[in-house]
């Protein structure tokens, strides 16, 4: 076993340097890789096209506040409670809480506005 | 530009020569299945369903219209109608419409012939006779304005509205530009996007009919006191990143392209105009596909992000993945990969052209993955109770 480690270490100095360079290149490439799609200029959300870890810098101004899975949405602007969520340049729902730029956008912080029989029922009760 | 198809007696064009064994009622399903499965030929399709009896009013009319429509679909070269004999929707009611097209057909009834075994024997004899007729029908060059495509999305994810649906929209525009017809369906999945489609309506009558249909579906959610998100988007849609029905709808309508909306159809109704039309179907994929097939669509474009094996009963179904992951995972079910739009930077216009070329190849005889798996799914949208 000792021999194995020795021989491995001797032959690997060049390899390690190459490996480190490769990692650095990969990190640079990844930071430049497109991670999100904004469909319309009016949108306040973008769609992740790959998995993005929490605390990842996506653009100059946007850092993720949580993990975003591919296909899921991320706020690209600060959104107030009650403000419309815009995707495809159209209203897709309303924020039910304050949303920070970089937050995951999904059913936990966005409500649909259409087909809300449940809301109607609450009004009827009142 | 041309493709090839089978010219029918009434001027319709089919792209397959299917022989359909059509059960009129749930009680005749087993017998119809024994007939259809009993002959080892690729072009025989058996249609079974759970309806056909103790139905009334508009619901009965809709079931009848659907069964007639499937029998009339130009891809069906000949039809054997298998009834029981005492059902609400009789074989004769379906045959009345088929007769006018001069399509070969026969009606047999289990009670009249005297039991399953004799009916199966008689049915097989008829199918063999039909086979010798259809074998002699040859493909001819046909214009692209003879093509009607139904567009569908099922198991949608957040990429549906970014990749596959916009590309299908490009293919829809190309086909309509050649004089063809595109049916967009699934009315609940237009909720929140009606204004985008409504402003393309050819006149106010079409616009108002569209708004009424969408409004009626939304009223159902009000009546039952539910948040529509209980039913649509589905749990799978939400797991795929879709948050609200409005978001799903806005992604859905891309499939219809950008041309003017010419007509709004009832479920299983045949378009009277070419170009883009909307059909009143629910968001259930199979009920929607069956309605469009009954309306005469010979080819289906079906986009999926979560993946589905679904196919249409008598219309070859081209499945298009919205992302590369599902295309690779469910490759035996999916024909094209619109994930290339993101992964390889192909434009949606270029991919839309690719979809259009695939339509022409499938018209010309290329077998889709759903056809290979004999995924001839069928379900009728019910609008009334069983009495």
Coordinates of C-alpha atoms in Angstrom, one line a residue:
Chain A
X1 CA 0.0 0.0 0.0
X2 CA 2.8 2.4 0.9
X3 CA 4.4 1.9 -2.5
X4 CA 1.1 2.6 -4.1
X5 CA 0.7 6.0 -2.4
X6 CA 4.3 6.9 -3.1
X7 CA 4.1 6.2 -6.8
X8 CA 0.8 8.0 -7.0
X9 CA 2.0 11.1 -5.3
X10 CA 5.2 11.3 -7.4
X11 CA 3.3 11.2 -10.7
X12 CA 0.6 13.5 -9.7
X13 CA 2.1 16.9 -9.2
X14 CA 1.5 18.0 -12.8
X15 CA -1.9 16.4 -12.6
X16 CA -2.9 18.3 -9.5
X17 CA -2.0 21.6 -11.0
X18 CA -3.9 20.8 -14.2
X19 CA -6.9 19.7 -12.1
X20 CA -6.9 23.0 -10.2
X21 CA -6.7 25.0 -13.4
X22 CA -9.6 23.0 -14.8
X23 CA -11.7 23.7 -11.7
X24 CA -10.9 27.4 -11.9
X25 CA -11.8 27.4 -15.6
X26 CA -15.0 25.5 -14.8
X27 CA -16.0 28.0 -12.1
X28 CA -15.4 30.9 -14.5
X29 CA -17.4 29.2 -17.2
X30 CA -20.2 28.4 -14.7
X31 CA -20.5 32.0 -13.5
X32 CA -20.9 33.1 -17.1
X33 CA -23.3 30.4 -18.0
X34 CA -26.9 31.4 -18.4
X35 CA -28.9 30.3 -15.4
X36 CA -32.2 32.1 -15.9
X37 CA -34.6 33.1 -18.6
X38 CA -36.6 36.4 -18.5
X39 CA -39.4 36.0 -21.0
X40 CA -40.7 39.6 -21.2
X41 CA -39.1 42.9 -20.3
X42 CA -42.2 43.6 -18.1
X43 CA -41.6 40.5 -16.0
X44 CA -40.7 40.7 -12.3
X45 CA -39.8 36.9 -12.3
X46 CA -37.3 34.8 -14.2
X47 CA -37.3 31.0 -14.8
X48 CA -34.2 28.9 -13.7
X49 CA -33.0 26.8 -16.5
X50 CA -30.7 24.7 -14.3
X51 CA -30.4 24.0 -10.6
X52 CA -29.1 27.1 -8.7
X53 CA -27.8 26.8 -5.2
X54 CA -28.6 29.2 -2.4
X55 CA -26.4 32.3 -2.2
X56 CA -25.4 32.1 -5.9
X57 CA -24.7 35.3 -7.8
X58 CA -26.8 35.1 -11.0
X59 CA -26.4 38.6 -12.3
X60 CA -24.8 41.8 -11.1
X61 CA -27.8 42.5 -8.8
X62 CA -29.4 39.2 -8.1
X63 CA -28.2 36.6 -5.5
X64 CA -30.4 33.6 -4.7
X65 CA -31.9 33.5 -1.2
X66 CA -32.7 29.8 -1.5
X67 CA -32.1 26.8 -3.8
X68 CA -34.0 27.2 -7.1
X69 CA -34.7 24.0 -9.1
X70 CA -34.9 24.0 -12.9
X71 CA -38.2 25.4 -14.1
X72 CA -38.9 27.2 -10.9
X73 CA -39.2 31.0 -10.7
X74 CA -37.0 33.6 -9.0
X75 CA -37.9 37.2 -8.1
X76 CA -35.7 39.6 -10.2
X77 CA -37.2 42.7 -8.4
X78 CA -38.4 43.4 -4.9
X79 CA -42.1 42.7 -4.8
X80 CA -44.5 44.2 -2.2
X81 CA -47.3 42.2 -0.6
X82 CA -50.4 42.5 -2.9
X83 CA -48.3 43.4 -6.0
X84 CA -48.9 41.5 -9.2
X85 CA -46.5 38.8 -10.3
X86 CA -45.7 39.3 -14.0
X87 CA -44.5 36.5 -16.4
X88 CA -44.9 36.4 -20.2
X89 CA -45.5 40.1 -19.8
X90 CA -48.9 39.2 -18.2
X91 CA -50.3 38.8 -14.6
X92 CA -50.0 35.3 -13.3
X93 CA -51.0 36.0 -9.7
X94 CA -50.5 38.2 -6.7
X95 CA -47.8 38.2 -3.9
X96 CA -49.4 37.2 -0.6
X97 CA -46.3 38.5 1.3
X98 CA -43.3 40.7 0.7
X99 CA -40.9 39.1 -1.7
X100 CA -37.2 40.0 -1.9
X101 CA -35.2 40.0 -5.1
X102 CA -33.5 36.5 -5.3
X103 CA -36.4 34.7 -3.5
X104 CA -38.0 31.5 -4.9
X105 CA -41.5 32.3 -6.3
X106 CA -44.0 29.6 -5.9
X107 CA -47.3 28.6 -4.3
X108 CA -46.0 29.6 -0.8
X109 CA -45.8 33.3 -1.7
X110 CA -48.1 33.7 -4.7
X111 CA -51.8 33.3 -5.1
X112 CA -53.8 32.8 -8.2
X113 CA -56.5 35.4 -8.8
X114 CA -58.8 33.3 -11.0
X115 CA -61.3 30.5 -10.3
X116 CA -61.2 31.4 -6.6
X117 CA -64.4 29.8 -5.4
X118 CA -62.8 29.6 -1.9
X119 CA -62.5 33.4 -1.7
X120 CA -66.1 33.8 -2.8
X121 CA -67.2 31.6 0.0
X122 CA -65.4 33.7 2.6
X123 CA -67.2 36.8 1.2
X124 CA -70.5 35.0 1.4
X125 CA -69.9 34.2 5.1
X126 CA -69.3 37.8 5.9
Chain B
X1 CA -45.6 21.9 -50.9
X2 CA -47.4 18.5 -50.7
X3 CA -47.7 15.4 -48.6
X4 CA -49.4 12.1 -49.3
X5 CA -52.7 10.7 -47.9
X6 CA -55.7 8.5 -48.6
X7 CA -58.4 10.3 -50.5
X8 CA -61.9 9.3 -49.2
X9 CA -65.1 9.2 -51.2
X10 CA -66.5 12.4 -49.6
X11 CA -63.3 14.4 -50.4
X12 CA -61.8 14.0 -46.9
X13 CA -58.1 13.0 -46.6
X14 CA -56.9 10.4 -44.2
X15 CA -53.3 9.8 -43.3
X16 CA -53.8 6.3 -41.9
X17 CA -56.0 3.4 -43.1
X18 CA -57.4 2.4 -39.7
X19 CA -60.2 -0.2 -39.4
X20 CA -62.2 0.8 -36.3
X21 CA -64.1 -1.6 -34.1
X22 CA -66.5 0.7 -32.2
X23 CA -68.4 -0.4 -29.2
X24 CA -71.7 1.6 -28.8
X25 CA -72.1 0.9 -25.1
X26 CA -70.1 -0.3 -22.1
X27 CA -72.0 -3.7 -22.2
X28 CA -70.5 -4.4 -25.7
X29 CA -66.9 -3.5 -24.8
X30 CA -65.7 -7.0 -24.1
X31 CA -67.2 -8.4 -27.4
X32 CA -65.7 -5.5 -29.4
X33 CA -62.3 -6.1 -27.8
X34 CA -62.4 -9.8 -28.6
X35 CA -63.1 -8.9 -32.2
X36 CA -60.4 -6.2 -32.5
X37 CA -57.7 -8.1 -30.6
X38 CA -58.5 -11.4 -32.3
X39 CA -57.0 -10.3 -35.6
X40 CA -53.3 -9.7 -35.6
X41 CA -53.1 -6.6 -37.8
X42 CA -51.5 -3.2 -36.9
X43 CA -54.2 -1.0 -38.4
X44 CA -57.1 -2.4 -36.3
X45 CA -58.2 -0.2 -33.4
X46 CA -60.8 -1.1 -30.9
X47 CA -62.7 1.8 -29.3
X48 CA -64.3 1.1 -25.9
X49 CA -65.8 3.5 -23.3
X50 CA -68.0 3.4 -20.2
X51 CA -71.0 5.2 -21.7
X52 CA -73.8 4.7 -24.2
X53 CA -76.7 3.9 -22.0
X54 CA -79.0 5.7 -19.4
X55 CA -77.9 9.1 -20.6
X56 CA -80.1 12.0 -21.6
X57 CA -80.3 15.5 -23.1
X58 CA -77.2 17.3 -24.0
X59 CA -75.0 14.7 -22.4
X60 CA -76.5 11.9 -24.6
X61 CA -76.1 14.2 -27.6
X62 CA -72.4 14.8 -26.8
X63 CA -71.6 11.1 -26.4
X64 CA -73.3 10.4 -29.7
X65 CA -71.6 13.2 -31.4
X66 CA -68.2 12.0 -30.1
X67 CA -68.8 8.4 -31.3
X68 CA -70.0 9.6 -34.7
X69 CA -67.1 12.0 -35.0
X70 CA -64.5 9.3 -34.3
X71 CA -66.2 7.0 -36.9
X72 CA -66.1 9.8 -39.4
X73 CA -62.5 10.8 -38.8
X74 CA -60.7 10.6 -42.2
X75 CA -58.0 8.3 -40.7
X76 CA -60.7 5.6 -40.3
X77 CA -61.0 3.7 -43.6
X78 CA -63.8 1.4 -42.4
X79 CA -65.8 0.9 -39.2
X80 CA -67.5 -2.0 -37.6
X81 CA -70.1 -0.8 -35.0
X82 CA -70.7 -3.4 -32.2
X83 CA -73.8 -2.8 -30.2
X84 CA -75.8 -4.7 -27.5
X85 CA -79.3 -4.0 -28.8
X86 CA -81.1 -2.3 -26.0
X87 CA -78.8 0.7 -25.3
X88 CA -79.7 4.5 -25.5
X89 CA -77.1 5.2 -28.2
X90 CA -77.7 2.6 -30.9
X91 CA -75.4 1.4 -33.6
X92 CA -77.9 2.7 -36.2
X93 CA -77.6 6.2 -34.7
X94 CA -73.9 6.2 -35.4
X95 CA -74.3 4.5 -38.8
X96 CA -76.7 7.2 -40.1
X97 CA -73.8 9.7 -40.2
X98 CA -71.2 7.2 -41.5
X99 CA -73.5 6.1 -44.3
X100 CA -73.4 9.6 -45.9
X101 CA -69.6 9.5 -46.3
X102 CA -69.7 6.2 -48.3
X103 CA -67.1 4.8 -45.9
X104 CA -67.4 1.0 -45.6
X105 CA -69.3 0.1 -42.4
X106 CA -71.4 -2.5 -40.7
X107 CA -73.5 -2.7 -37.6
X108 CA -73.8 -5.9 -35.5
X109 CA -75.7 -6.4 -32.3
X110 CA -75.0 -9.0 -29.7
X111 CA -78.7 -9.7 -28.8
X112 CA -79.7 -10.0 -32.4
X113 CA -76.8 -12.4 -33.4
X114 CA -77.2 -14.4 -30.2
X115 CA -74.3 -14.1 -27.8
X116 CA -70.6 -13.2 -27.6
X117 CA -69.1 -16.1 -29.5
X118 CA -71.3 -15.8 -32.6
X119 CA -70.9 -12.0 -32.6
X120 CA -67.1 -12.3 -32.4
X121 CA -67.1 -14.8 -35.3
X122 CA -69.3 -12.5 -37.4
X123 CA -67.2 -9.5 -36.5
X124 CA -64.0 -11.1 -37.5
X125 CA -65.4 -12.1 -40.9
X126 CA -66.4 -8.4 -41.4
X127 CA -63.0 -7.2 -40.4
X128 CA -61.3 -9.6 -42.9
X129 CA -63.6 -8.2 -45.6
X130 CA -62.7 -4.6 -44.6
X131 CA -59.0 -5.5 -44.7
X132 CA -59.1 -6.7 -48.3
X133 CA -60.8 -3.4 -49.2
X134 CA -58.4 -1.1 -47.3
X135 CA -55.4 -2.9 -48.7
X136 CA -56.2 -1.6 -52.1
X137 CA -56.4 2.0 -51.1
X138 CA -53.2 3.8 -52.3
X139 CA -51.6 7.0 -51.1
X140 CA -51.9 10.0 -53.4
X141 CA -50.3 13.5 -53.3
X142 CA -52.5 15.8 -51.3
X143 CA -52.5 19.6 -50.5
X144 CA -51.4 20.7 -47.0
X145 CA -54.8 22.5 -46.5
X146 CA -56.3 19.0 -46.0
X147 CA -54.5 18.7 -42.7
X148 CA -56.2 19.4 -39.4
X149 CA -53.9 19.3 -36.3
X150 CA -55.0 19.1 -32.7
X151 CA -52.6 20.8 -30.3
X152 CA -52.5 19.5 -26.7
X153 CA -50.3 19.9 -23.6
X154 CA -50.3 17.4 -20.8
X155 CA -48.1 17.0 -17.8
X156 CA -47.0 20.6 -18.3
X157 CA -44.1 22.1 -16.4
X158 CA -42.6 25.5 -16.3
X159 CA -40.7 24.9 -19.5
X160 CA -43.9 24.2 -21.5
X161 CA -44.5 27.9 -22.1
X162 CA -40.9 28.6 -22.8
X163 CA -39.8 25.8 -25.2
X164 CA -42.3 23.3 -26.7
X165 CA -45.5 25.3 -26.7
X166 CA -44.0 28.4 -28.5
X167 CA -42.4 26.1 -31.0
X168 CA -45.7 24.2 -31.6
X169 CA -47.1 27.7 -32.1
X170 CA -44.6 28.3 -34.9
X171 CA -45.6 25.0 -36.5
X172 CA -49.3 26.0 -36.2
X173 CA -48.6 29.3 -38.0
X174 CA -46.8 27.5 -40.8
X175 CA -49.6 25.0 -41.3
X176 CA -52.3 27.7 -41.2
X177 CA -50.2 29.7 -43.7
X178 CA -50.5 26.7 -46.1
X179 CA -54.3 26.7 -45.6
X180 CA -54.5 24.0 -42.9
X181 CA -56.5 23.9 -39.6
X182 CA -55.3 23.9 -36.0
X183 CA -57.6 23.1 -33.1
X184 CA -56.6 24.6 -29.7
X185 CA -58.6 23.1 -26.8
X186 CA -58.8 22.8 -23.0
X187 CA -60.9 25.8 -22.0
X188 CA -60.0 25.8 -18.2
X189 CA -56.4 26.3 -19.3
X190 CA -57.4 29.5 -21.1
X191 CA -58.5 31.1 -17.8
X192 CA -56.2 34.1 -17.3
X193 CA -55.1 34.2 -20.9
X194 CA -58.5 34.8 -22.6
X195 CA -57.6 38.5 -23.3
X196 CA -54.6 37.4 -25.3
X197 CA -56.7 35.1 -27.5
X198 CA -59.8 37.2 -27.4
X199 CA -58.1 40.1 -29.2
X200 CA -57.3 37.8 -32.1
X201 CA -60.9 36.7 -32.6
X202 CA -62.2 37.3 -36.1
X203 CA -65.4 38.9 -34.9
X204 CA -67.3 39.7 -31.7
X205 CA -69.5 36.6 -31.9
X206 CA -66.4 34.4 -31.8
X207 CA -64.9 36.5 -29.0
X208 CA -68.0 36.4 -26.9
X209 CA -68.5 32.7 -27.3
X210 CA -64.9 32.2 -26.1
X211 CA -65.4 34.4 -23.1
X212 CA -68.6 32.7 -22.2
X213 CA -67.1 29.2 -22.3
X214 CA -64.1 30.3 -20.1
X215 CA -66.5 32.1 -17.8
X216 CA -68.7 29.0 -17.4
X217 CA -65.7 26.9 -16.3
X218 CA -64.7 29.5 -13.8
X219 CA -68.3 29.6 -12.5
X220 CA -68.0 25.9 -11.7
X221 CA -65.2 26.7 -9.3
X222 CA -67.3 29.5 -7.7
X223 CA -70.3 27.1 -7.3
X224 CA -68.2 24.4 -5.6
X225 CA -66.4 27.0 -3.4
X226 CA -63.0 25.7 -4.3
X227 CA -59.7 27.4 -5.2
X228 CA -59.3 26.1 -8.8
X229 CA -55.7 25.2 -7.9
X230 CA -57.2 22.1 -6.1
X231 CA -57.8 20.7 -9.6
X232 CA -55.7 22.7 -12.0
X233 CA -52.7 23.2 -12.1
X234 CA -52.3 19.6 -11.1
X235 CA -49.9 18.6 -8.3
X236 CA -47.5 17.5 -11.1
X237 CA -47.7 20.9 -12.8
X238 CA -46.8 22.5 -9.5
X239 CA -43.9 20.1 -8.8
X240 CA -42.7 21.2 -12.3
X241 CA -42.6 24.9 -11.2
X242 CA -46.1 26.1 -12.4
X243 CA -47.5 28.3 -9.6
X244 CA -51.0 29.4 -10.8
X245 CA -53.6 28.5 -13.4
X246 CA -53.1 31.9 -15.1
X247 CA -49.4 31.0 -15.5
X248 CA -50.3 27.6 -17.0
X249 CA -52.9 29.2 -19.3
X250 CA -50.5 31.8 -20.6
X251 CA -48.0 29.1 -21.4
X252 CA -50.7 26.9 -23.0
X253 CA -52.0 29.3 -25.5
X254 CA -48.7 29.6 -27.3
X255 CA -49.5 26.3 -29.0
X256 CA -52.1 28.1 -31.1
X257 CA -49.6 30.4 -32.8
X258 CA -50.3 34.0 -33.7
X259 CA -53.0 33.9 -36.4
X260 CA -56.6 35.1 -36.0
X261 CA -59.1 33.0 -34.1
X262 CA -61.7 31.9 -36.7
X263 CA -64.2 29.8 -34.8
X264 CA -65.2 28.4 -31.3
X265 CA -66.5 24.8 -31.4
X266 CA -68.5 22.6 -29.1
X267 CA -66.9 19.4 -27.9
X268 CA -66.4 16.9 -30.7
X269 CA -67.7 19.4 -33.3
X270 CA -66.1 19.6 -36.8
X271 CA -64.6 23.0 -37.7
X272 CA -66.5 24.7 -40.5
X273 CA -63.6 27.0 -41.2
X274 CA -59.9 26.5 -41.8
X275 CA -57.3 28.3 -39.8
X276 CA -57.1 28.5 -36.0
X277 CA -60.2 27.3 -34.0
X278 CA -60.8 26.7 -30.3
X279 CA -62.7 23.6 -29.1
X280 CA -64.6 23.4 -25.8
X281 CA -62.8 20.5 -24.0
X282 CA -61.8 20.1 -20.4
X283 CA -58.2 20.0 -19.3
X284 CA -58.2 16.2 -19.0
X285 CA -55.8 15.2 -21.8
X286 CA -57.6 12.1 -23.1
X287 CA -61.0 13.8 -23.1
X288 CA -59.5 16.7 -24.9
X289 CA -57.7 14.5 -27.5
X290 CA -60.8 12.5 -28.1
X291 CA -62.9 15.6 -28.7
X292 CA -60.4 16.9 -31.2
X293 CA -60.2 13.5 -33.0
X294 CA -64.0 13.4 -33.2
X295 CA -63.8 16.9 -34.7
X296 CA -61.7 15.5 -37.5
X297 CA -58.1 16.2 -36.4
X298 CA -55.9 13.6 -38.2
X299 CA -52.7 14.5 -36.4
X300 CA -52.0 15.6 -32.8
X301 CA -49.1 17.6 -31.4
X302 CA -48.7 16.9 -27.7
X303 CA -46.2 18.7 -25.5
X304 CA -45.2 17.3 -22.1
X305 CA -42.8 18.4 -19.4
X306 CA -43.5 15.7 -16.8
X307 CA -43.9 13.0 -19.4
X308 CA -46.9 10.9 -20.5
X309 CA -47.4 7.8 -22.7
X310 CA -50.8 9.2 -23.9
X311 CA -51.9 9.1 -27.5
X312 CA -55.1 9.7 -29.4
X313 CA -57.6 7.0 -30.5
X314 CA -57.4 7.5 -34.3
X315 CA -54.9 10.3 -34.8
X316 CA -51.1 9.8 -34.8
X317 CA -49.8 11.7 -31.8
X318 CA -46.4 13.5 -32.0
X319 CA -45.1 13.9 -28.5
X320 CA -42.7 16.8 -27.8
X321 CA -40.7 17.1 -24.6
X322 CA -40.3 20.6 -23.0
X323 CA -37.0 19.6 -21.5
X324 CA -34.1 17.3 -22.3
X325 CA -34.3 15.4 -19.0
X326 CA -37.8 14.0 -19.6
X327 CA -37.0 13.4 -23.3
X328 CA -34.1 11.1 -22.2
X329 CA -36.0 9.5 -19.3
X330 CA -39.1 8.6 -21.3
X331 CA -37.6 8.3 -24.7
X332 CA -39.9 5.4 -25.7
X333 CA -42.9 7.8 -25.4
X334 CA -41.5 11.0 -26.8
X335 CA -40.7 11.9 -30.4
X336 CA -39.1 15.3 -30.3
X337 CA -37.0 17.3 -27.8
X338 CA -37.8 21.0 -27.5
X339 CA -35.3 21.1 -24.6
X340 CA -32.8 21.7 -27.5
X341 CA -34.1 25.3 -27.5
X342 CA -32.5 25.8 -24.1
X343 CA -29.6 23.3 -24.2
X344 CA -28.4 24.0 -27.7
X345 CA -29.7 27.5 -28.2
X346 CA -31.8 26.5 -31.2
X347 CA -34.4 29.2 -31.9
X348 CA -38.1 28.4 -31.4
X349 CA -38.6 29.3 -35.1
X350 CA -36.1 26.7 -36.2
X351 CA -37.6 24.1 -33.8
X352 CA -41.1 25.0 -35.0
X353 CA -40.0 24.3 -38.6
X354 CA -38.7 20.9 -37.3
X355 CA -42.1 20.1 -35.8
X356 CA -43.8 21.1 -39.0
X357 CA -41.5 18.8 -41.0
X358 CA -42.3 16.0 -38.6
X359 CA -46.1 16.6 -39.1
X360 CA -45.6 16.1 -42.9
X361 CA -43.5 13.0 -42.4
X362 CA -46.1 11.5 -40.0
X363 CA -48.8 12.4 -42.5
X364 CA -46.7 10.5 -45.1
X365 CA -46.7 7.4 -43.0
X366 CA -43.9 7.8 -40.4
X367 CA -45.0 5.9 -37.2
X368 CA -45.0 7.9 -34.0
X369 CA -43.9 6.5 -30.6
X370 CA -47.5 6.5 -29.3
X371 CA -48.6 4.6 -32.4
X372 CA -45.8 2.1 -31.9
X373 CA -47.0 1.4 -28.4
X374 CA -50.6 1.2 -29.6
X375 CA -51.5 4.0 -27.3
X376 CA -54.9 4.6 -28.7
X377 CA -56.5 6.3 -25.7
X378 CA -60.1 7.4 -25.6
X379 CA -62.4 9.1 -23.1
X380 CA -65.6 11.1 -23.6
X381 CA -66.3 14.3 -21.7
X382 CA -69.5 13.8 -19.7
X383 CA -71.8 16.9 -19.0
X384 CA -74.7 15.2 -17.3
X385 CA -75.6 12.4 -14.8
X386 CA -76.2 8.8 -15.6
X387 CA -79.8 8.1 -14.9

